[in-house]
Tab-separated table of C-alpha atoms and ligand atoms in Angstrom:
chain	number	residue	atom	x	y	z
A	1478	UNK	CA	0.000	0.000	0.000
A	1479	UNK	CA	1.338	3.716	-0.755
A	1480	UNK	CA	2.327	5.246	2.101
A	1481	UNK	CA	0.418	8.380	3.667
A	1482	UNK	CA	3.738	9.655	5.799
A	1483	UNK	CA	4.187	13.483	5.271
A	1484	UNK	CA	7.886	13.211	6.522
A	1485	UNK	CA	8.660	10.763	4.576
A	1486	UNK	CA	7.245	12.507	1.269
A	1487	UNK	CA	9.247	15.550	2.682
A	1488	UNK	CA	12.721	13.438	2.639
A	1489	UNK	CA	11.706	11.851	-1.095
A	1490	UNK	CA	11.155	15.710	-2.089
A	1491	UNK	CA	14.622	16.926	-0.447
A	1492	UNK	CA	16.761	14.256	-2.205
A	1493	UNK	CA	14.988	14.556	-5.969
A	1494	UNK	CA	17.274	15.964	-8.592
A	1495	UNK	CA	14.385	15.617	-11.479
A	1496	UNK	CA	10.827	16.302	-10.507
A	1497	UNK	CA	8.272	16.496	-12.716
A	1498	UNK	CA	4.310	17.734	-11.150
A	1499	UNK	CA	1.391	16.404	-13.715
A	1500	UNK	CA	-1.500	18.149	-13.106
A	1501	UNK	CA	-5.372	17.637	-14.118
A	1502	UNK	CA	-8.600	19.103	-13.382
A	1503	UNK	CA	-8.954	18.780	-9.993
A	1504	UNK	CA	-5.900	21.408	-9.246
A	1505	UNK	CA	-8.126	24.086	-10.481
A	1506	UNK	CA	-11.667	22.470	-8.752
A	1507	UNK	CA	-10.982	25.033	-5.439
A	1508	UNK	CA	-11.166	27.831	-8.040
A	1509	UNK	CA	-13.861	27.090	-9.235
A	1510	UNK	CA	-13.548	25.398	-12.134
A	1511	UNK	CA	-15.814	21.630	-13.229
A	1512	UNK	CA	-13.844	18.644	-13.511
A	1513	UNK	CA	-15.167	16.421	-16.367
A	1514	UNK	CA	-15.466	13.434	-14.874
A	1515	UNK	CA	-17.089	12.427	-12.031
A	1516	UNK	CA	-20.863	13.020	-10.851
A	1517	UNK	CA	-20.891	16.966	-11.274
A	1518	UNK	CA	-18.002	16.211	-14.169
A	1519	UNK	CA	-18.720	18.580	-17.498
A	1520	UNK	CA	-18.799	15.140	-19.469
A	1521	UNK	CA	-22.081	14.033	-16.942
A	1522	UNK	CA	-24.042	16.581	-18.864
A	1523	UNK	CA	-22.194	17.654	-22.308
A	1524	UNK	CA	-21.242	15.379	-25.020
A	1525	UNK	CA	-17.086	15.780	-25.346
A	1526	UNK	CA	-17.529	13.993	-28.897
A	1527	UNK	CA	-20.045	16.628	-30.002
A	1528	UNK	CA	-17.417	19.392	-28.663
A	1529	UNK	CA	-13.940	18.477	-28.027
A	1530	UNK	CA	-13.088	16.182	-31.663
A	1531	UNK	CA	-12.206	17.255	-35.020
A	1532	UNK	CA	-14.859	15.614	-36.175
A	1533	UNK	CA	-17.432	18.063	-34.380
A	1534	UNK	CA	-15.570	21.091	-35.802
A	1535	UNK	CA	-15.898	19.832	-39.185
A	1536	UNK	CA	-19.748	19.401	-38.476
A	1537	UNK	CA	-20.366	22.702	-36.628
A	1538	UNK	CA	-17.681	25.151	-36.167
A	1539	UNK	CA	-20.367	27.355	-34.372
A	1540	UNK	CA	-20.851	24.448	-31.497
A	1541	UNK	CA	-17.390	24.230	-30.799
A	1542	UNK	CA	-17.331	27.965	-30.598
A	1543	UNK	CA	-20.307	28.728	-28.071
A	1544	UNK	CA	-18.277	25.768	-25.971
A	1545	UNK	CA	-15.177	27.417	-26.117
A	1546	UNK	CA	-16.762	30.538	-24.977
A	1547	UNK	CA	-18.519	29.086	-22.433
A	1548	UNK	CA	-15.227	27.823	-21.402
A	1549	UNK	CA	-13.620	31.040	-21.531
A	1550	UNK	CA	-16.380	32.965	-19.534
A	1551	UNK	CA	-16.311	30.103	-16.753
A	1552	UNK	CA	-11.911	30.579	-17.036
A	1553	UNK	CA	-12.007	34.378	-16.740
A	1554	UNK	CA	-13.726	34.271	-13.302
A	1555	UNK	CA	-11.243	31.558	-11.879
A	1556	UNK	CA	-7.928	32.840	-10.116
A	1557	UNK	CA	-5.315	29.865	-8.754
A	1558	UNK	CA	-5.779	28.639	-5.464
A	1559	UNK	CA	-3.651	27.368	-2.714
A	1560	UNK	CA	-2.579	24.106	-4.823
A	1561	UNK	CA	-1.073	26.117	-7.686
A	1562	UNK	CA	0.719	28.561	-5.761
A	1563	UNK	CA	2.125	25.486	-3.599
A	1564	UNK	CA	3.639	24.300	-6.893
A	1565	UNK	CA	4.548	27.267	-8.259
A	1566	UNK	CA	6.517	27.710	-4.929
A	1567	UNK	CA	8.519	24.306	-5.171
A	1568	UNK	CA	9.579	25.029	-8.744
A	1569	UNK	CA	11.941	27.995	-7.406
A	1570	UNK	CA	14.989	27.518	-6.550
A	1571	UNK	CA	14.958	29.900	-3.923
A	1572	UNK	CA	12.159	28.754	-1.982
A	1573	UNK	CA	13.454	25.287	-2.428
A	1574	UNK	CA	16.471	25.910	-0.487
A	1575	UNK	CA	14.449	27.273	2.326
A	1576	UNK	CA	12.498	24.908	2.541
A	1577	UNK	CA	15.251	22.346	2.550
A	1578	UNK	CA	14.895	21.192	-0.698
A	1579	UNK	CA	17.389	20.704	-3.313
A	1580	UNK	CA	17.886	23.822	-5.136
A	1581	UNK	CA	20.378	22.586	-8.135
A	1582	UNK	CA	16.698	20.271	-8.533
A	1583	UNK	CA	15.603	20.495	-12.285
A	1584	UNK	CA	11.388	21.451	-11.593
A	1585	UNK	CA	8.535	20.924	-14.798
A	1586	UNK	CA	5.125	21.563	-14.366
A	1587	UNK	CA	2.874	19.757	-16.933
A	1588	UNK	CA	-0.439	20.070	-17.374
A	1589	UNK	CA	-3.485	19.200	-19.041
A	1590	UNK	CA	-5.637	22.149	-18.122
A	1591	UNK	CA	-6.235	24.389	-20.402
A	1592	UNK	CA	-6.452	27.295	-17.879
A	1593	UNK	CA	-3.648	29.096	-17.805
A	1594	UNK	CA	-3.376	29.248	-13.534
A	1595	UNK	CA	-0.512	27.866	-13.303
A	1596	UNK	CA	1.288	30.448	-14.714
A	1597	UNK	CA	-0.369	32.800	-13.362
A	1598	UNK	CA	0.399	31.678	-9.790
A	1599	UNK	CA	3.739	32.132	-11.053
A	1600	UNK	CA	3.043	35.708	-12.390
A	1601	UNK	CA	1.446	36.744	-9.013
A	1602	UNK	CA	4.620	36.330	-7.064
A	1603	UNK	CA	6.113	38.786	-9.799
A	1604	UNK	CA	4.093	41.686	-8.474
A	1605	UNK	CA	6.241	43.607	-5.163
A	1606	UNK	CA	2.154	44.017	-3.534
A	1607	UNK	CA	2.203	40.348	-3.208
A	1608	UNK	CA	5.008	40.478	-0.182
A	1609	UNK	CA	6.373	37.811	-1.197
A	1610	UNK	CA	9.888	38.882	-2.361
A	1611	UNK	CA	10.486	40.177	1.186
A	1612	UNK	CA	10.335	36.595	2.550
A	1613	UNK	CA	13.657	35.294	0.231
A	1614	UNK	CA	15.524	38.750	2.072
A	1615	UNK	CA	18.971	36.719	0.494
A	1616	UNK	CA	17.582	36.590	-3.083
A	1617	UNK	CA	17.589	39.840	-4.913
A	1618	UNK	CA	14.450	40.884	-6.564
A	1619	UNK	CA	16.002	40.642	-10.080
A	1620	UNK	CA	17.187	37.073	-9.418
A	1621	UNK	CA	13.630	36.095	-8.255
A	1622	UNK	CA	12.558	37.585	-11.234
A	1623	UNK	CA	14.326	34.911	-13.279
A	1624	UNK	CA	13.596	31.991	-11.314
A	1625	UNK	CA	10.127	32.784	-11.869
A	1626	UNK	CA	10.582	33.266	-15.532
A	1627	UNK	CA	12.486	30.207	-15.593
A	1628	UNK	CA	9.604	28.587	-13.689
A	1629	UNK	CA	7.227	29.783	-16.690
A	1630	UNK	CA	9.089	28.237	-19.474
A	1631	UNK	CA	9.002	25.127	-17.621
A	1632	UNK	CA	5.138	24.901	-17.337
A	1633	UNK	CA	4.210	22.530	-19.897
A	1634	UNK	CA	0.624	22.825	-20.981
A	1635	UNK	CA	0.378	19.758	-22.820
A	1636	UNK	CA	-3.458	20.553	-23.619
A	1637	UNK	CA	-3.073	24.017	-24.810
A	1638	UNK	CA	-4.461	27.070	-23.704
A	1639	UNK	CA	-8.449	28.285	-23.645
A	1640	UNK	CA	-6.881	31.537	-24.873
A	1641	UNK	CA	-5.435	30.149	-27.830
A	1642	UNK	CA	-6.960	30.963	-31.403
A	1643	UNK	CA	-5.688	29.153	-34.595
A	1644	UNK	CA	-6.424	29.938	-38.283
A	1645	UNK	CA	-7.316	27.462	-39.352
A	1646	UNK	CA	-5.929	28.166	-43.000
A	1647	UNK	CA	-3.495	25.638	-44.388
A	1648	UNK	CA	-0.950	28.309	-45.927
A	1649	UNK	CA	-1.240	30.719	-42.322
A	1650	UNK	CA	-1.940	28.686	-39.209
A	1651	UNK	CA	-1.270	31.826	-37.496
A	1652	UNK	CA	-1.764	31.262	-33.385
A	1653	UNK	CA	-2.282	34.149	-30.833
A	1654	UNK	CA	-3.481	34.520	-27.134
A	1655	UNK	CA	-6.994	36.340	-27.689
A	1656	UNK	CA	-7.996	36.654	-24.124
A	1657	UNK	CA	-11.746	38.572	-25.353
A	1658	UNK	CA	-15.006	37.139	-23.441
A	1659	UNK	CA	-16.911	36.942	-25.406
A	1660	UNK	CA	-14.791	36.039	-28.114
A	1661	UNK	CA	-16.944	37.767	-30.518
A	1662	UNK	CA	-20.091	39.954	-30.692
A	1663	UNK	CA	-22.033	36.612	-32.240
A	1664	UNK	CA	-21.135	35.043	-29.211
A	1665	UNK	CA	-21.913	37.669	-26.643
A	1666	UNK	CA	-25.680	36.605	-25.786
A	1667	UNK	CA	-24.089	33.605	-24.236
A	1668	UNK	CA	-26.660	31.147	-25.673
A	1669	UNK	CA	-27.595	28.090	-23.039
A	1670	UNK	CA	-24.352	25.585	-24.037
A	1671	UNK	CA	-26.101	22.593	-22.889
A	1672	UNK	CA	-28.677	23.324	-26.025
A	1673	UNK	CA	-27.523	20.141	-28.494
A	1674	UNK	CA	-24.574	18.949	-26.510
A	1675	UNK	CA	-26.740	17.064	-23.846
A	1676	UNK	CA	-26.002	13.107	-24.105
A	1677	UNK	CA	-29.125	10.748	-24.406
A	1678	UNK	CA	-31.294	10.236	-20.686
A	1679	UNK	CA	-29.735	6.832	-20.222
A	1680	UNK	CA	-32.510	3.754	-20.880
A	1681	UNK	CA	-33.656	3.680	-16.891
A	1682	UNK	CA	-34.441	7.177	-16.956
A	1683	UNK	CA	-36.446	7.004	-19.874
A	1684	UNK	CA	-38.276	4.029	-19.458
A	1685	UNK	CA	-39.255	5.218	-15.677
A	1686	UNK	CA	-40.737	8.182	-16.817
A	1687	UNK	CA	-42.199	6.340	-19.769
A	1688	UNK	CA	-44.231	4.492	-17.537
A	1689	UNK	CA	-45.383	7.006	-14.958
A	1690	UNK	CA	-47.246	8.333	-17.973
A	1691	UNK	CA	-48.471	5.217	-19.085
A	1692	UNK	CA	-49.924	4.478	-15.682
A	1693	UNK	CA	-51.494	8.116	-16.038
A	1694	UNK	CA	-53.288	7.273	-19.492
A	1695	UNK	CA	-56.869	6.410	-18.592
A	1696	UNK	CA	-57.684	2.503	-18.073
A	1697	UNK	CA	-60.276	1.303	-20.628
A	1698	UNK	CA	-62.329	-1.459	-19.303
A	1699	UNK	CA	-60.748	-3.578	-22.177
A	1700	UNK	CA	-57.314	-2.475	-21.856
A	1701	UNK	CA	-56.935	-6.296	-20.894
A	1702	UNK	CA	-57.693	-7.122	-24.445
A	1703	UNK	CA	-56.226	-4.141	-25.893
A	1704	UNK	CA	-53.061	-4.436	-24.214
A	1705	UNK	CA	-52.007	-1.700	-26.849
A	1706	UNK	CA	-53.566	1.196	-25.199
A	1707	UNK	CA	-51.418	0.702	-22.258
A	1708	UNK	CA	-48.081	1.275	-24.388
A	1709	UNK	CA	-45.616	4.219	-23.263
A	1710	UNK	CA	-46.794	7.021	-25.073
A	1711	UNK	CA	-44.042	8.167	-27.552
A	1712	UNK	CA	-40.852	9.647	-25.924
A	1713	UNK	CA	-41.669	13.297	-27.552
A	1714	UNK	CA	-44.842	13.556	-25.325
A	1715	UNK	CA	-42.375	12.704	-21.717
A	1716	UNK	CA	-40.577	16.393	-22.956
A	1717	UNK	CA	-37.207	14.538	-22.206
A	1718	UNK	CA	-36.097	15.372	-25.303
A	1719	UNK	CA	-32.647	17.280	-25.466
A	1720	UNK	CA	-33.417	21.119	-25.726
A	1721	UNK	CA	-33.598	22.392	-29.629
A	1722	UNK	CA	-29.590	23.138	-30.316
A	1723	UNK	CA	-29.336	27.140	-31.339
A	1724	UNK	CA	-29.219	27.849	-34.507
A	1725	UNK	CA	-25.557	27.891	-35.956
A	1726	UNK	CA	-23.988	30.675	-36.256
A	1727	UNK	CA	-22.756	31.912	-39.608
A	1728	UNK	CA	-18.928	31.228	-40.502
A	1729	UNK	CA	-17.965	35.099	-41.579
A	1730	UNK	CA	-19.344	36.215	-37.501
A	1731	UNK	CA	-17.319	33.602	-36.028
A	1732	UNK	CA	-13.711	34.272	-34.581
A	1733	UNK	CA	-11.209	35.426	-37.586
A	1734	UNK	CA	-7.593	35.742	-38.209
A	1735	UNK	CA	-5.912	38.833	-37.699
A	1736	UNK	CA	-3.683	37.876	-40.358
A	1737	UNK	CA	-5.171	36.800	-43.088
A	1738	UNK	CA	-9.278	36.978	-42.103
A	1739	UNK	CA	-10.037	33.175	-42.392
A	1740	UNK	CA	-12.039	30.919	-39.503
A	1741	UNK	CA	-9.672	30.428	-36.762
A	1742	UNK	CA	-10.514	27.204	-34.012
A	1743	UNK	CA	-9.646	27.356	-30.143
A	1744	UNK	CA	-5.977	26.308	-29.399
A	1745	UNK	CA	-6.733	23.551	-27.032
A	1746	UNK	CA	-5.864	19.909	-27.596
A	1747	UNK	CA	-9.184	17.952	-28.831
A	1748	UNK	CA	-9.603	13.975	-28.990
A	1749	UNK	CA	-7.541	12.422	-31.590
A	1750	UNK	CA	-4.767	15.306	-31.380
A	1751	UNK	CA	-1.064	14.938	-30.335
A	1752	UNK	CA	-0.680	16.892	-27.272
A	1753	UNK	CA	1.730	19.931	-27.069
A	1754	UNK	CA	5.244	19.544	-25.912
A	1755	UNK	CA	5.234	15.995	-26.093
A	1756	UNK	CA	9.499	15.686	-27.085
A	1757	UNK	CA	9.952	18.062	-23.863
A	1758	UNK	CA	7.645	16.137	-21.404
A	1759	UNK	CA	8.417	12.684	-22.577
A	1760	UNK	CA	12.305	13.527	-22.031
A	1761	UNK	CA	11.728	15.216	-18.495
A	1762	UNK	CA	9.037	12.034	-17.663
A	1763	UNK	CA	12.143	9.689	-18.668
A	1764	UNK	CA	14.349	11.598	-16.530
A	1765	UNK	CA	12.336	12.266	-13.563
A	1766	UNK	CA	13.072	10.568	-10.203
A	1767	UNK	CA	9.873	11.834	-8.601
A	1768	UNK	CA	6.393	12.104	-10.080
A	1769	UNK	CA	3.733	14.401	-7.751
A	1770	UNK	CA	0.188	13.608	-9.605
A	1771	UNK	CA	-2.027	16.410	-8.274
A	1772	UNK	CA	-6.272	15.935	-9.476
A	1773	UNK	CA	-5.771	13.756	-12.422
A	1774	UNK	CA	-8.331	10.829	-13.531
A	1775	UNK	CA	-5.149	9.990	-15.441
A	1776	UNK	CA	-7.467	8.327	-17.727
A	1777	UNK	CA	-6.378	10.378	-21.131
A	1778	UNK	CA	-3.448	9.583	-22.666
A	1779	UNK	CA	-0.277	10.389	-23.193
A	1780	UNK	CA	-0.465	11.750	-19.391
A	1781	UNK	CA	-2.401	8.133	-18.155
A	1782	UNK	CA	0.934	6.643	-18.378
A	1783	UNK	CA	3.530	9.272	-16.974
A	1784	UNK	CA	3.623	7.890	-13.360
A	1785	UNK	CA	3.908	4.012	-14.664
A	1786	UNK	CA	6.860	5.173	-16.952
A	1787	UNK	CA	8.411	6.932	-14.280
A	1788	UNK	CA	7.780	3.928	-11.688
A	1789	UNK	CA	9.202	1.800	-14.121
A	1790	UNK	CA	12.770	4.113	-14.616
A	1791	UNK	CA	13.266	3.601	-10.497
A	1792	UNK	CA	11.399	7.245	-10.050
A	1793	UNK	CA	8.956	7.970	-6.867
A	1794	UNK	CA	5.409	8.546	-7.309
A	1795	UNK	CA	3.201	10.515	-4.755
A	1796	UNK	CA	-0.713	10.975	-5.524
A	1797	UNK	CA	-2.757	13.889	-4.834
A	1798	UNK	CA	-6.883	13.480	-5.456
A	1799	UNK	CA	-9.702	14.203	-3.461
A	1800	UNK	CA	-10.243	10.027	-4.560
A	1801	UNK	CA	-8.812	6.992	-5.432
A	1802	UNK	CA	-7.394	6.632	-9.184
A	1803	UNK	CA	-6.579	3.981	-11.683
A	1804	UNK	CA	-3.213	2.523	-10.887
A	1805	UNK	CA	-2.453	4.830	-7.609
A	1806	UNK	CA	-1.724	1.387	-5.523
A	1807	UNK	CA	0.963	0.830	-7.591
A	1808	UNK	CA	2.111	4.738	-6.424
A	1809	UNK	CA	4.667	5.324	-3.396
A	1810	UNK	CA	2.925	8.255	-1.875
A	1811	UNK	CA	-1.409	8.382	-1.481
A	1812	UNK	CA	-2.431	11.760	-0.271
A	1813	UNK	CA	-6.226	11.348	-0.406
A	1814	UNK	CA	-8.730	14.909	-0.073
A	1815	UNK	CA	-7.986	18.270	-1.443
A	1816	UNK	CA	-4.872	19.088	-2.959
A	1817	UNK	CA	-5.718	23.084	-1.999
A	1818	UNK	CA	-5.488	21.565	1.145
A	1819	UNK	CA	-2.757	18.975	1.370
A	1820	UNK	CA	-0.558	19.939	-1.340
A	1821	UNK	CA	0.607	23.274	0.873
A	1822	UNK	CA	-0.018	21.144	4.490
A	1823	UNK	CA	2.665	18.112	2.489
A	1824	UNK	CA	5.391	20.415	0.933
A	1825	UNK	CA	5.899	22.116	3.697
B	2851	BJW	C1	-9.415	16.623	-6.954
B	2851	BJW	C2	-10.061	17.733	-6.477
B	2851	BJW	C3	-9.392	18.428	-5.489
B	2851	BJW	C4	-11.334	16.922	-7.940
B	2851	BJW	N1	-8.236	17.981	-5.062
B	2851	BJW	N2	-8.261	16.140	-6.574
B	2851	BJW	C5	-7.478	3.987	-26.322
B	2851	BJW	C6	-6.235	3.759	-25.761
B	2851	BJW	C7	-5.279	4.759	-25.695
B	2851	BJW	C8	-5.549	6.045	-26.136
B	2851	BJW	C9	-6.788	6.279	-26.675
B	2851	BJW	C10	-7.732	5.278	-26.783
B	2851	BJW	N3	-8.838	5.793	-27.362
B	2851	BJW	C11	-8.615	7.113	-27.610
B	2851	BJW	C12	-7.360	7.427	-27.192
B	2851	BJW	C13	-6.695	8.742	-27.228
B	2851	BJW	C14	-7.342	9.760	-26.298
B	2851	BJW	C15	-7.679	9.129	-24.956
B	2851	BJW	O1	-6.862	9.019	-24.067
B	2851	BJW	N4	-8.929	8.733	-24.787
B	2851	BJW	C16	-9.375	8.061	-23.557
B	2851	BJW	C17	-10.876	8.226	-23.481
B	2851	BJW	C18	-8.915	6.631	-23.578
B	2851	BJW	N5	-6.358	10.809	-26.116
B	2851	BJW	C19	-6.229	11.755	-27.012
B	2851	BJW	O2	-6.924	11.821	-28.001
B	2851	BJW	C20	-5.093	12.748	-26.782
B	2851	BJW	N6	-4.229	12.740	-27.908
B	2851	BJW	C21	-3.601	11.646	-28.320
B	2851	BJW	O3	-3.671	10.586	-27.755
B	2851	BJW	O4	-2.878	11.865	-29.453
B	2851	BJW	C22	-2.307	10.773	-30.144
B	2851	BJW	C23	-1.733	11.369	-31.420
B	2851	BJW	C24	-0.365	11.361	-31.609
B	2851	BJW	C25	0.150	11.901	-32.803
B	2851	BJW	C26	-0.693	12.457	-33.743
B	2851	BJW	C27	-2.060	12.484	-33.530
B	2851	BJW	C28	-2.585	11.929	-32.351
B	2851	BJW	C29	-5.632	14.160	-26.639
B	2851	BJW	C30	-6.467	14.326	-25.412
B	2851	BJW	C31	-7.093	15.714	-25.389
B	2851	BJW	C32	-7.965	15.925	-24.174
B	2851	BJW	N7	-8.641	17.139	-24.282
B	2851	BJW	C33	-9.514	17.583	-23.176
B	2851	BJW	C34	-10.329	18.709	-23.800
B	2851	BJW	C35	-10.504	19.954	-22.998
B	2851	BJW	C36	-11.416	20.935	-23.689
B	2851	BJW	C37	-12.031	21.883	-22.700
B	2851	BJW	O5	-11.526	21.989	-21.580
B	2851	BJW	O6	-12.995	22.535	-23.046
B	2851	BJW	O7	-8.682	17.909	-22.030
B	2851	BJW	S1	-10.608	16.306	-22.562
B	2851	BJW	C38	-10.364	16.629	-20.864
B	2851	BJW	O8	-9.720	15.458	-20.247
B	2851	BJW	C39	-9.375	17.790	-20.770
B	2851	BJW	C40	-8.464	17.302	-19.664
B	2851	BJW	O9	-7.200	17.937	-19.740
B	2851	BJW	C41	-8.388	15.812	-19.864
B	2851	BJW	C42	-7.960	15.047	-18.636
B	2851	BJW	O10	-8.873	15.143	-17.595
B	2851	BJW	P1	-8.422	15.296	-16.062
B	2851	BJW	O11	-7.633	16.529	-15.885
B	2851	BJW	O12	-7.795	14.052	-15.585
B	2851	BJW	O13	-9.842	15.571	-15.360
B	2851	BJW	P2	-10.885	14.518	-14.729
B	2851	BJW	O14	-12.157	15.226	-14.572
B	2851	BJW	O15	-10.894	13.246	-15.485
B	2851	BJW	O16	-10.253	14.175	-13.305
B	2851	BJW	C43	-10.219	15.122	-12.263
B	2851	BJW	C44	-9.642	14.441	-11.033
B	2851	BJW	O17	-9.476	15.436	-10.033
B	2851	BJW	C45	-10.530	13.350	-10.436
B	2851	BJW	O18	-9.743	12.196	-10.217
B	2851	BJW	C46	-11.019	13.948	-9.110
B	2851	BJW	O19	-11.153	12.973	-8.094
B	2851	BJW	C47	-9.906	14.905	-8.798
B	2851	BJW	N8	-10.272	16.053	-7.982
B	2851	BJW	N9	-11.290	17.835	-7.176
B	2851	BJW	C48	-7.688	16.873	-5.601
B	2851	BJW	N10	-9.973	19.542	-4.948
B	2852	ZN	ZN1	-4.705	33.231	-41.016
């Protein structure tokens, strides 16, 4: 079984030359951002093949649009919580050394969210207001400064970023940060997302209702002999039906390059993509002698298999999730509740 020892985690942290944090959805929960899966999970109500594929862009650039800007509204409210600024902490050098921790340690950060907090837990401790800089009084400012730039460049968001657009011509494939909400004035009466992306009432659902009106439907006195009458009445009368989707939006009022005026798509990393960064990550994954897993499902690959690969190579593993995960008995370290919570309490 993994072991729940905080001093002991605290030794395997002061001895690690390579560490490499992977990061999921749950690091961002405390600031308010949905998980997908799970019982209040985005994926319990929205379809992520409908919205998250190539497949669904080709069908309805608009749909993928009115998600992404749902995204971005629910993004622009969030600011990083206590687990982010933990990490962001560890990955200076600085801080590492006061907190007896190796400082010569090489620190990367990847992620799969697509929210940006990361770095900007990293950018907060840039600004003098945040008090911060006095702490490290043997670290000038200007070499904080570059440990925290350093930091940045080694935040790896595999998944891209929410603020990411992409034109989506061939010949340009221009990419900027566009960090409008709403994206554009088609999008700015923030149409009800769930319209078209809800998934199917499962079969129990349906068939309950189905029969609660059935039982309503009047009883003939030969409904024994007419056994027909006491059918379910057909699903469109139960008004389960998946709201009407919106109507799609036209292609010339939908996001456009700055460069050249075609469509451009979000920048994040749909189904059936390679993720971003993958040479970088896979060499720092191969190298790393500890793994910290902080509110991953780690059910989407490439990321499912980080922590094996780095179990295999002799590396440490310690798991952060408010539950238990696929594969985290095979882990060193099991840190079960909320990482806002335990990831500061653990590191100290
Ligand atoms: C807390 C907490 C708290 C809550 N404290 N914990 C069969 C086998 C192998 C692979 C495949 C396969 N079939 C298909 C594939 C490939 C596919 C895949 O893995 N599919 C699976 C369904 C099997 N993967 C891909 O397609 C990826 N690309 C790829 O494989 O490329 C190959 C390739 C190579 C070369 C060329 C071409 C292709 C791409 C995956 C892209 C994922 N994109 C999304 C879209 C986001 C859009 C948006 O945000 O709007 O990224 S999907 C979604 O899932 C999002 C996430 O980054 C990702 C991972 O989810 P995550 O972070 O783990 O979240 P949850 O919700 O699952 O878990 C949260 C956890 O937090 C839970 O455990 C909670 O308990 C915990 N928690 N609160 C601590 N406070
Ligand atoms: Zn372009």
């Amino acid at each position: 079984m993994p072991s729940t020892d905080v001093e002991e985690f605290r030794r395997v942290v002061a001895s690690a030359k390579h560490i490499v944090v992977l990061a999921g959805a749950g690091l961002s929960a405390a600031s308010g951002i949905p998980t997908f899966r799970g019982p209040s999970g985005l994926w319990k109500t929205n379809d992520a093949l409908r919205l998250v594929t190539p497949a669904a862009w080709r069908e309805d650039p608009s749909r993928i649009w009115r998600w992404a800007n749902y995204r971005r509204e629910m993004i622009s409210k969030a600011s990083p919580n206590a687990a982010h600024r933990a990490l962001a902490l560890l990955s200076l050098p600085s801080v590492r050394s006061r907190l007896g921790y190796a400082a010569d340690a090489d620190f990367t950060l990847v992620t799969q969210n697509i929210d940006e907090l990361s770095t900007r837990a990293l950018d907060a401790l840039l600004y003098p207001q945040s008090g911060f800089q006095l702490l490290l009084t043997e670290t000038s400012p200007e070499e904080i400064s570059a440990e925290i730039n350093e930091a940045k460049a080694r935040v790896l968001e595999m998944h891209g970023r929410v603020w990411d657009v992409v034109c989506t011509r061939f010949e340009c494939q221009h990419k900027e940060r566009n960090y409008d909400v709403p994206v554009c004035a088609a999008l700015a009466e923030s149409a009800d997302i769930s319209a078209g992306n809800a998934l199917p009432r499962d079969e129990t659902t349906t068939n309950a209702a189905a029969e609660v009106i059935a039982d309503s439907v009047p009883q003939s006195p030969l409904a024994a002999l007419h056994s027909s009458i006491r059918a379910p009445p057909p699903l469109r009368r139960t008004g389960l039906r998946p709201p009407t989707p919106p109507p799609p939006i036209p292609l010339e009022e939908l996001p456009r390059c700055n460069r050249c005026g075609s469509l451009v798509r979000p920048g994040e990393v749909w189904f059936g993509e390679a993720a971003m960064d993958m040479d970088e990550i896979f060499a720092r994954v191969n190298d790393a002698d500890l793994c910290i897993v902080v509110g991953t499902s780690a059910t989407i690959h490439p990321a499912a298999k980080f922590a094996a690969t780095v179990k295999e190579r002799g590396g440490k593993v310690a798991v952060f999730n408010l539950e238990r995960t696929k594969g985290d008995d095979a882990s060193d370290f099991l840190f079960l509740g909320p990482c806002e919570k335990l990831l500061p309490e653990a590191l100290g």
